[in-house]
Amino acid sequence: MFYISTRSADVKLTAAEAIKQGLALDGGLFVPTEIPTMTMEEIESLTDKSYAERAYDVLSKFLTDYSEQELKACITNAYGTGFDVEEVAPVKVLDGGRSCLELWHGPTSAFKDMALQILPHLLVNAIEKTGEKSKIVILTATSGDTGKAALEGFKDVKGTGIIVFYPVSGVSKIQKRQMATQEGNNVFVMSVEGNFDDAQTGVKRVFGDKEFNEKLNAEGCKLSSANSINWGRLAPQIVYYFSGYADMVKNGEISLGEEINVTVPTGNFGNILAGYFAKQMGLPIKKFICASNSNKILTDFFKTGTYDRNRDFLKTASPSMDILISSNLERLLYLATKDCVQVAEWMKALNENGKYEVSADVFGKLTEDFYGNWADEQETLAAIEKEYKSSGYVIDTHTAVAFSVTDKYMAETGDTTKTLIVSTASPYKFCESVLEAVSGEIVVEEEDIFKPLDTLNALTGVKIPEGLAGLKGKEVIFSDVCQKEEMIDVVDDCIKNKFSEI
Ligand SMILES: *Cc1c(COP(=O)(O)O)cnc(C)c1O
């Protein structure tokens, strides 16, 4: 199997090459040249398998240049011990034909772990397979979840180092503590004076500094990125759609072959797109319900066919979905049209005018599979409260957006197809909003950042994930703040002085 860019089919790469490179040279994203299939017999066989075995069955169809032994080692490293439940991604059955796929049982309590626990191992293999001699330093700007998940994934992985920048007042207190206490001998964390855009722009500037990168290369070091445009992050996310379906068959919620709907709380469009790949492979999915918060650019796209980022950026209680450029949508446009020239034109228009419009034909095709809607701040908290009051089940703010939009879809269409709702974070990660919703009281700011966790635990009886409870006793290792102009010097200094042994 080979990979091409969404913007031109000229260059064909192996999976290892695509994973090592991250982004195509023409700015496009890598997509497989063909989509492999899973037969109904193969899907049935998953019901009796562990998550690791399911992962092997799906990933081996895409990563054909990885040997069985290599791929199995990557999978064992990723899903062997780091998750707090044996199932890795368990399904919780709720009322009204709804099931919830919990993707936050990994070390950092958000769904980013599902991919970032395995990506470092896929990358290390890719480096070996392609004869790369340099060590790889991952450079990431984060608004919260990605940074910590990448740190946990790359910590102590040989031949790699990781540097994370986050905006000094742009992440939650728990997220900040998670990163500040990061252990490992190849990790470095620094906060940046400014907002997420400042941190992101600073990182892009380091990547774009030719002279600096040439100097690093000469010293045997290459910069790379861990964000969600890398195929090595997308492919592992396809697995859990098959896993969730297999569990619904196993627990008798559906029969084999029965179609389901899937709701995904969406930001960068990576998670939901992985589900679309699963459908293309043969998983019986009828509709994808694309759930947005007040930054509802995707809702507007699926309602009108125009993607328009000329609007205000809103800060919400579901910050990991606060996004105006959903990068992975580019892959959907390619899959729906198979027309690289057209995709390149749309992306150029987005870059130059902040918008593009697809033809009626393409729009019709997309809306056969996708329905978009959104939940505002009040509806988000109301969804948490409603679910807690009716079933005792506690959901986080991102998942709540998906619950609210699922209700809207059902009311609007009368569709009673069984629905799998994707749950992307532990409620404890966005604890203050969740506590406010379930207790009905405004949470006052506490000196002790762990107090709201204990209060939510006392109220609901839901266990605090170990990764978060364990932060309490951990030493703060990283507390420095830099100016955005200083980021390149920080990277230089870190590679020279802290990563000399990796
Ligand atoms: C990243 C994230 C999302 C959005 O996922 P995309 O793949 O970017 O659409 C949703 N919820 C949480 C908790 C996240 O961390």
Coordinates of C-alpha atoms and ligand atoms in Angstrom, one line a residue:
M1 CA 0.0 0.0 0.0
F2 CA 1.3 3.5 -0.9
Y3 CA 0.5 7.0 0.2
I4 CA 0.0 10.1 -1.9
S5 CA -0.7 13.8 -1.1
T6 CA -4.2 15.1 -1.1
R7 CA -2.9 17.8 -3.4
S8 CA -1.0 15.8 -6.0
A9 CA -0.6 12.1 -6.8
D10 CA 2.9 12.4 -8.3
V11 CA 4.9 11.1 -5.3
K12 CA 4.1 7.7 -3.8
L13 CA 5.5 6.9 -0.4
T14 CA 5.4 3.8 1.9
A15 CA 3.6 4.2 5.3
A16 CA 6.9 4.4 7.1
E17 CA 8.1 7.3 4.8
A18 CA 4.7 9.1 5.2
I19 CA 4.8 8.8 9.0
K20 CA 8.4 10.0 9.1
Q21 CA 7.7 13.0 6.8
G22 CA 4.4 14.0 8.5
L23 CA 3.2 16.5 5.9
A24 CA 3.6 16.2 2.1
L25 CA 6.0 18.7 0.6
D26 CA 3.2 20.4 -1.3
G27 CA 1.4 21.1 2.0
G28 CA -1.1 18.3 1.5
L29 CA -1.9 15.4 3.8
F30 CA -1.0 11.8 3.2
V31 CA -3.8 9.4 2.1
P32 CA -3.6 5.8 1.1
T33 CA -3.9 5.1 -2.6
E34 CA -6.6 2.5 -1.9
I35 CA -8.8 1.6 1.0
P36 CA -8.5 -2.0 2.3
T37 CA -11.7 -3.9 3.3
M38 CA -12.8 -5.7 6.4
T39 CA -15.3 -8.5 5.6
M40 CA -18.2 -9.2 7.9
E41 CA -16.5 -12.4 8.9
E42 CA -13.4 -10.5 9.9
I43 CA -15.6 -8.0 11.9
E44 CA -17.3 -10.9 13.6
S45 CA -14.0 -12.4 14.6
L46 CA -13.1 -9.2 16.4
T47 CA -15.7 -9.8 19.0
D48 CA -13.6 -12.4 20.8
K49 CA -10.3 -10.5 20.5
S50 CA -8.4 -8.1 22.8
Y51 CA -8.0 -4.5 21.8
A52 CA -4.4 -5.2 20.8
E53 CA -5.5 -8.0 18.5
R54 CA -8.2 -5.8 17.0
A55 CA -5.5 -3.1 16.5
Y56 CA -3.3 -5.6 14.6
D57 CA -6.1 -6.7 12.3
V58 CA -6.9 -3.1 11.3
L59 CA -3.5 -1.5 11.2
S60 CA -1.8 -4.4 9.3
K61 CA -4.0 -3.5 6.4
F62 CA -2.7 0.0 6.2
L63 CA 0.9 -0.3 7.4
T64 CA 1.9 -3.0 4.9
D65 CA 5.6 -2.2 5.0
Y66 CA 5.8 -2.9 8.8
S67 CA 6.5 -6.6 9.5
E68 CA 4.1 -8.5 11.7
Q69 CA 6.8 -8.5 14.5
E70 CA 7.4 -4.8 14.3
L71 CA 3.7 -3.9 14.3
K72 CA 2.9 -6.2 17.2
A73 CA 5.7 -4.8 19.2
C74 CA 4.4 -1.2 18.6
I75 CA 0.9 -2.3 19.6
T76 CA 2.1 -4.1 22.8
N77 CA 4.1 -1.0 23.8
A78 CA 1.1 1.3 23.3
Y79 CA -1.8 -0.7 24.6
G80 CA -0.2 -3.3 26.9
T81 CA -0.2 -1.6 30.3
G82 CA -0.8 2.2 30.0
F83 CA -4.6 2.1 30.1
D84 CA -6.5 1.8 33.3
V85 CA -9.1 -0.8 32.0
E86 CA -8.3 -4.1 30.3
E87 CA -10.7 -3.3 27.4
V88 CA -8.6 -0.1 26.6
A89 CA -11.7 1.5 24.9
P90 CA -14.8 0.2 26.7
V91 CA -18.4 0.7 25.6
K92 CA -21.0 1.8 28.1
V93 CA -24.6 1.1 27.2
L94 CA -27.1 3.9 28.0
D95 CA -30.8 4.3 27.4
G96 CA -32.5 5.4 24.2
G97 CA -30.4 3.2 21.9
R98 CA -27.2 5.1 22.9
S99 CA -23.9 3.6 23.7
C100 CA -20.8 5.5 24.7
L101 CA -17.3 4.7 23.5
E102 CA -14.9 5.8 26.3
L103 CA -11.6 6.8 24.8
W104 CA -10.0 8.4 27.8
H105 CA -8.6 5.5 29.9
G106 CA -5.0 6.2 28.8
P107 CA -2.3 7.9 30.9
T108 CA -3.4 11.5 30.2
S109 CA -7.2 11.0 30.4
A110 CA -8.1 12.3 26.9
F111 CA -8.6 10.5 23.6
K112 CA -5.3 11.8 22.2
D113 CA -3.6 8.9 24.0
M114 CA -5.3 6.4 21.7
A115 CA -2.9 7.6 18.9
L116 CA -0.1 9.2 20.8
Q117 CA 0.7 6.1 22.8
I118 CA 1.5 4.3 19.5
L119 CA 2.8 7.0 17.2
P120 CA 6.3 7.2 18.9
H121 CA 6.8 3.5 18.3
L122 CA 5.6 3.7 14.7
L123 CA 8.0 6.6 14.2
V124 CA 11.0 4.9 15.7
N125 CA 10.4 1.9 13.4
A126 CA 10.0 4.3 10.5
I127 CA 13.3 5.9 11.3
E128 CA 15.0 2.5 11.3
K129 CA 13.3 1.2 8.2
T130 CA 14.1 4.2 6.1
G131 CA 17.8 4.2 7.2
E132 CA 17.5 7.6 8.9
K133 CA 20.5 8.3 11.1
S134 CA 19.5 11.5 12.8
K135 CA 17.8 11.7 16.1
I136 CA 14.3 13.1 16.0
V137 CA 13.2 16.0 18.2
I138 CA 9.4 16.5 18.4
L139 CA 8.4 20.2 18.6
T140 CA 4.8 20.9 19.6
A141 CA 2.7 23.9 20.6
T142 CA -0.4 22.8 22.6
S143 CA -3.6 24.3 23.9
G144 CA -3.7 21.4 26.4
D145 CA -4.5 17.8 25.6
T146 CA -2.0 17.1 22.7
G147 CA 1.0 18.4 24.6
K148 CA 0.6 16.1 27.6
A149 CA -0.3 13.1 25.5
A150 CA 2.7 13.6 23.3
L151 CA 5.0 14.0 26.3
E152 CA 3.7 10.7 27.8
G153 CA 4.0 9.0 24.5
F154 CA 7.5 10.1 23.7
K155 CA 9.0 10.0 27.2
D156 CA 12.1 7.7 27.2
V157 CA 11.6 6.5 23.7
K158 CA 15.1 6.0 22.3
G159 CA 16.4 8.2 19.6
T160 CA 13.7 10.9 20.2
G161 CA 13.3 14.0 22.3
I162 CA 10.2 16.2 22.8
I163 CA 9.8 19.9 23.5
V164 CA 6.4 21.3 24.3
F165 CA 5.4 25.0 24.4
Y166 CA 2.1 26.1 25.9
P167 CA 0.5 29.5 26.4
V168 CA 1.1 30.6 29.9
S169 CA -2.6 31.4 30.7
G170 CA -4.2 29.4 27.9
V171 CA -4.6 25.9 29.5
S172 CA -6.5 24.6 32.5
K173 CA -4.9 24.3 35.9
I174 CA -4.9 20.5 35.7
Q175 CA -3.5 20.5 32.2
K176 CA -0.7 22.9 33.3
R177 CA 0.2 20.7 36.3
Q178 CA 0.1 17.6 34.1
M179 CA 2.8 19.1 31.8
A180 CA 4.8 20.8 34.6
T181 CA 5.4 17.5 36.4
Q182 CA 6.4 15.5 33.3
E183 CA 9.1 13.0 34.0
G184 CA 11.5 11.4 31.5
N185 CA 15.1 12.1 30.3
N186 CA 14.2 13.3 26.9
V187 CA 11.3 15.8 27.7
F188 CA 11.2 19.6 28.0
V189 CA 8.3 21.9 28.7
M190 CA 8.2 25.7 28.6
S191 CA 5.3 28.1 28.8
V192 CA 5.2 31.1 26.5
E193 CA 4.0 34.6 27.3
G194 CA 0.9 35.1 25.0
N195 CA -2.0 33.0 23.7
F196 CA -2.1 29.7 21.8
D197 CA -1.6 31.5 18.5
D198 CA 1.7 33.1 19.8
A199 CA 3.0 29.6 20.8
Q200 CA 1.9 28.1 17.5
T201 CA 3.4 30.9 15.4
G202 CA 6.6 30.6 17.4
V203 CA 6.9 26.9 16.7
K204 CA 6.1 27.4 13.0
R205 CA 8.9 29.9 12.9
V206 CA 11.4 27.4 14.3
F207 CA 10.3 24.8 11.7
G208 CA 10.6 27.4 8.9
D209 CA 14.1 28.7 9.9
K210 CA 16.2 27.1 7.2
E211 CA 19.6 28.1 8.6
F212 CA 18.7 26.7 12.1
N213 CA 17.4 23.5 10.7
E214 CA 20.5 23.0 8.5
K215 CA 22.7 23.5 11.5
L216 CA 20.7 20.9 13.5
N217 CA 20.8 18.4 10.6
A218 CA 24.6 18.8 10.4
E219 CA 24.6 18.0 14.1
G220 CA 22.6 14.8 13.5
C221 CA 19.2 16.0 14.6
K222 CA 15.9 16.6 12.8
L223 CA 12.7 18.4 14.0
S224 CA 9.4 16.7 13.6
S225 CA 5.8 17.3 14.7
A226 CA 3.2 15.3 16.6
N227 CA 0.1 17.0 15.5
S228 CA -3.0 15.3 14.1
I229 CA -2.1 15.6 10.4
N230 CA 0.4 12.8 10.6
W231 CA -1.0 9.5 9.2
G232 CA 0.6 7.7 12.2
R233 CA -1.9 9.5 14.4
L234 CA -4.9 8.9 12.1
A235 CA -4.5 5.2 11.4
P236 CA -4.6 4.1 15.0
Q237 CA -7.9 6.0 15.5
I238 CA -9.6 3.8 12.9
V239 CA -9.2 0.8 15.2
Y240 CA -11.6 1.9 18.0
Y241 CA -14.5 2.3 15.6
F242 CA -14.2 -1.4 14.8
S243 CA -13.6 -2.2 18.5
G244 CA -16.7 -0.2 19.6
Y245 CA -18.9 -1.9 16.9
A246 CA -17.5 -5.4 17.9
D247 CA -18.4 -4.7 21.6
M248 CA -21.9 -3.6 20.6
V249 CA -22.4 -6.9 18.8
K250 CA -20.8 -8.8 21.7
N251 CA -23.1 -7.2 24.3
G252 CA -26.2 -7.8 22.2
E253 CA -27.0 -4.1 21.6
I254 CA -26.9 -4.8 17.8
S255 CA -26.8 -7.8 15.6
L256 CA -23.8 -8.4 13.2
G257 CA -24.2 -6.3 10.1
E258 CA -26.7 -3.9 11.6
E259 CA -26.1 -0.2 10.8
I260 CA -25.3 2.2 13.6
N261 CA -24.9 6.0 13.7
V262 CA -21.8 7.5 15.2
T263 CA -21.6 10.9 17.0
V264 CA -18.2 12.6 17.4
P265 CA -17.3 15.8 19.3
T266 CA -15.2 17.4 16.7
G267 CA -12.4 20.0 16.3
N268 CA -9.6 19.3 13.9
F269 CA -11.8 16.5 12.2
G270 CA -9.2 13.8 12.9
N271 CA -11.3 11.6 15.1
I272 CA -14.5 11.6 13.0
L273 CA -12.5 11.1 9.8
A274 CA -10.9 7.9 11.2
G275 CA -14.5 6.7 11.6
Y276 CA -15.2 7.5 8.0
F277 CA -12.2 5.4 7.0
A278 CA -13.7 2.6 9.0
K279 CA -17.0 2.9 7.1
Q280 CA -15.1 2.9 3.7
M281 CA -13.5 -0.3 4.9
G282 CA -16.9 -1.9 5.4
L283 CA -18.0 -1.1 8.9
P284 CA -21.8 -0.7 8.8
I285 CA -22.2 3.0 9.8
K286 CA -25.2 4.9 8.5
K287 CA -24.6 8.6 9.5
F288 CA -21.8 10.5 11.1
I289 CA -23.1 13.1 13.4
C290 CA -20.5 15.9 13.6
A291 CA -20.9 17.7 16.9
S292 CA -19.4 21.2 17.3
N293 CA -19.3 23.8 20.1
S294 CA -20.0 27.5 19.5
N295 CA -17.1 27.5 17.1
K296 CA -19.6 25.9 14.7
I297 CA -17.7 26.2 11.4
L298 CA -18.2 22.5 10.5
T299 CA -22.0 22.7 11.3
D300 CA -22.2 25.6 8.8
F301 CA -20.2 23.6 6.3
F302 CA -22.4 20.6 6.5
K303 CA -25.5 22.8 6.2
T304 CA -24.4 25.0 3.4
G305 CA -21.4 23.6 1.5
T306 CA -19.3 26.7 2.3
Y307 CA -16.3 26.6 4.7
D308 CA -15.7 30.1 6.0
R309 CA -13.2 30.9 8.7
N310 CA -13.9 34.6 8.6
R311 CA -15.5 34.8 12.0
D312 CA -14.6 35.3 15.7
F313 CA -12.8 32.6 17.6
L314 CA -14.8 31.8 20.8
K315 CA -13.4 30.4 24.0
T316 CA -15.7 27.7 25.4
A317 CA -15.9 25.1 28.1
S318 CA -14.8 22.5 25.6
P319 CA -11.4 24.1 24.6
S320 CA -10.0 21.2 22.7
M321 CA -12.7 21.8 20.1
D322 CA -12.1 25.6 19.8
I323 CA -10.7 25.6 16.3
L324 CA -11.4 27.4 13.1
I325 CA -9.2 25.4 10.7
S326 CA -10.2 21.7 10.7
S327 CA -7.1 20.4 9.0
N328 CA -8.3 16.8 8.4
L329 CA -11.4 17.9 6.5
E330 CA -8.9 18.1 3.6
R331 CA -8.7 14.3 3.7
L332 CA -12.4 14.0 3.5
L333 CA -12.6 16.3 0.5
Y334 CA -10.0 14.1 -1.2
L335 CA -11.8 10.9 -0.4
A336 CA -15.1 12.3 -1.7
T337 CA -13.7 13.6 -4.9
K338 CA -10.4 11.8 -5.6
D339 CA -9.5 15.0 -7.3
C340 CA -6.1 16.4 -6.1
V341 CA -6.2 19.5 -8.3
Q342 CA -9.6 20.5 -7.0
V343 CA -8.6 19.9 -3.3
A344 CA -5.4 22.0 -3.9
E345 CA -7.6 24.8 -5.3
W346 CA -10.0 24.8 -2.3
M347 CA -7.0 24.8 0.1
K348 CA -5.5 27.8 -1.7
A349 CA -8.8 29.6 -1.5
L350 CA -8.9 28.9 2.2
N351 CA -5.4 30.1 2.7
E352 CA -5.9 33.3 0.7
N353 CA -9.6 34.3 1.4
G354 CA -10.4 32.2 4.4
K355 CA -13.1 30.3 2.6
Y356 CA -14.2 27.9 -0.2
E357 CA -17.4 26.4 -1.5
V358 CA -17.8 22.8 -2.8
S359 CA -20.1 22.0 -5.7
A360 CA -23.7 20.9 -5.3
D361 CA -22.6 17.4 -6.4
V362 CA -19.8 17.1 -3.8
F363 CA -22.1 18.6 -1.1
G364 CA -24.8 16.0 -1.9
K365 CA -22.2 13.3 -1.5
L366 CA -20.8 14.6 1.8
T367 CA -24.3 15.0 3.4
E368 CA -25.2 11.4 2.6
D369 CA -22.7 10.4 5.3
F370 CA -22.4 13.5 7.5
Y371 CA -24.9 15.5 9.5
G372 CA -23.6 18.6 11.4
N373 CA -25.0 20.5 14.4
W374 CA -23.8 22.3 17.5
A375 CA -24.4 23.0 21.2
D376 CA -23.9 26.3 22.9
E377 CA -22.3 26.7 26.4
Q378 CA -25.6 26.4 28.2
E379 CA -26.7 23.3 26.2
T380 CA -23.4 21.7 26.9
L381 CA -23.7 22.0 30.7
A382 CA -27.4 21.0 30.5
A383 CA -26.4 17.8 28.7
I384 CA -24.1 16.9 31.6
E385 CA -26.8 17.6 34.1
K386 CA -29.4 15.7 32.2
E387 CA -27.3 12.6 31.8
Y388 CA -26.2 12.6 35.4
K389 CA -29.7 13.1 36.7
S390 CA -31.2 10.4 34.5
S391 CA -28.6 7.7 34.6
G392 CA -25.9 8.7 37.1
Y393 CA -23.4 8.7 34.2
V394 CA -20.9 11.6 34.3
I395 CA -19.5 13.0 31.1
D396 CA -17.0 15.8 30.3
T397 CA -17.8 19.0 28.4
H398 CA -16.6 17.8 25.0
T399 CA -18.6 14.6 25.3
A400 CA -21.5 16.7 26.4
V401 CA -21.5 18.6 23.1
A402 CA -21.9 15.2 21.4
F403 CA -24.7 14.1 23.7
S404 CA -26.6 17.4 23.1
V405 CA -26.2 17.1 19.3
T406 CA -27.3 13.5 19.3
D407 CA -30.5 14.6 21.0
K408 CA -31.0 17.3 18.4
Y409 CA -30.4 14.9 15.5
M410 CA -32.9 12.3 16.9
A411 CA -35.5 15.0 17.5
E412 CA -35.0 16.5 14.1
T413 CA -34.9 13.3 12.0
G414 CA -36.9 10.8 14.0
D415 CA -34.0 8.4 13.2
T416 CA -33.9 5.6 15.8
T417 CA -30.8 3.8 14.6
K418 CA -28.6 2.7 17.5
T419 CA -26.0 5.4 18.1
L420 CA -22.4 5.1 19.3
I421 CA -21.3 8.4 21.0
V422 CA -17.6 8.9 21.2
S423 CA -16.4 10.1 24.6
T424 CA -13.1 12.0 24.4
A425 CA -12.1 13.0 27.9
S426 CA -12.5 12.1 31.5
P427 CA -14.9 14.4 33.3
Y428 CA -12.1 15.1 35.8
K429 CA -10.0 16.8 33.1
F430 CA -12.5 19.6 32.8
C431 CA -13.7 19.2 36.4
E432 CA -14.9 22.7 37.3
S433 CA -17.4 22.9 34.5
V434 CA -18.6 19.3 35.1
L435 CA -18.9 20.0 38.9
E436 CA -20.9 23.1 38.2
A437 CA -23.3 21.1 35.9
V438 CA -23.9 18.2 38.3
S439 CA -24.1 20.2 41.5
G440 CA -26.0 23.2 40.1
E441 CA -23.6 25.5 42.0
I442 CA -21.0 27.9 40.7
V443 CA -17.6 26.6 41.6
V444 CA -15.4 29.2 43.4
E445 CA -11.8 29.3 42.5
E446 CA -9.7 27.3 44.9
E447 CA -6.1 27.7 46.1
D448 CA -5.8 23.9 46.0
I449 CA -6.3 22.8 42.4
F450 CA -7.3 19.2 43.4
K451 CA -10.2 20.3 45.6
P452 CA -12.8 20.3 42.8
L453 CA -11.7 16.7 41.9
D454 CA -12.3 15.5 45.4
T455 CA -15.6 17.3 45.5
L456 CA -16.8 15.7 42.2
N457 CA -15.6 12.4 43.5
A458 CA -17.5 12.7 46.8
L459 CA -20.6 13.8 44.9
T460 CA -20.7 11.2 42.1
G461 CA -18.6 8.3 43.4
V462 CA -16.8 8.2 40.1
K463 CA -13.1 7.2 40.5
I464 CA -10.5 9.9 39.8
P465 CA -8.1 8.6 37.1
E466 CA -4.8 7.6 38.5
G467 CA -2.9 9.9 36.2
L468 CA -4.7 12.9 37.6
A469 CA -4.9 11.8 41.3
G470 CA -1.2 10.9 41.1
L471 CA -0.3 14.5 40.2
K472 CA -0.8 15.6 43.8
G473 CA 2.4 14.3 45.1
K474 CA 4.5 15.1 42.0
E475 CA 7.3 17.6 42.0
V476 CA 6.9 20.6 39.6
I477 CA 9.9 20.3 37.2
F478 CA 9.1 22.9 34.6
S479 CA 8.0 26.3 35.7
D480 CA 9.8 28.7 33.3
V481 CA 8.2 31.2 31.0
C482 CA 9.8 32.6 27.8
Q483 CA 8.9 35.3 25.3
K484 CA 7.8 34.1 21.9
E485 CA 11.0 35.6 20.3
E486 CA 13.1 33.4 22.6
M487 CA 11.6 30.1 21.5
I488 CA 14.3 29.3 19.0
D489 CA 17.0 29.8 21.6
V490 CA 15.1 27.7 24.0
V491 CA 15.0 24.8 21.5
D492 CA 18.7 25.3 20.6
D493 CA 19.7 25.3 24.3
C494 CA 17.6 22.3 25.1
I495 CA 18.9 20.1 22.2
K496 CA 22.5 21.1 23.1
N497 CA 22.5 20.8 26.8
K498 CA 19.6 18.6 27.8
F499 CA 19.2 16.1 24.9
S500 CA 22.9 15.4 24.3
E501 CA 22.4 11.8 25.6
I502 CA 19.3 10.8 23.6
Ligands
LIG1 C1 -8.7 16.9 20.5 C2 -10.0 16.7 21.2 C3 -11.2 16.7 20.5 C4 -11.3 17.0 19.0 O1 -10.8 16.0 18.2 P1 -10.4 16.2 16.7 O2 -9.8 14.9 16.2 O3 -9.5 17.4 16.7 O4 -11.7 16.5 15.9 C5 -12.4 16.5 21.2 N1 -12.3 16.3 22.5 C6 -11.2 16.3 23.2 C7 -11.2 16.0 24.7 C8 -9.9 16.5 22.6 O5 -8.8 16.5 23.3

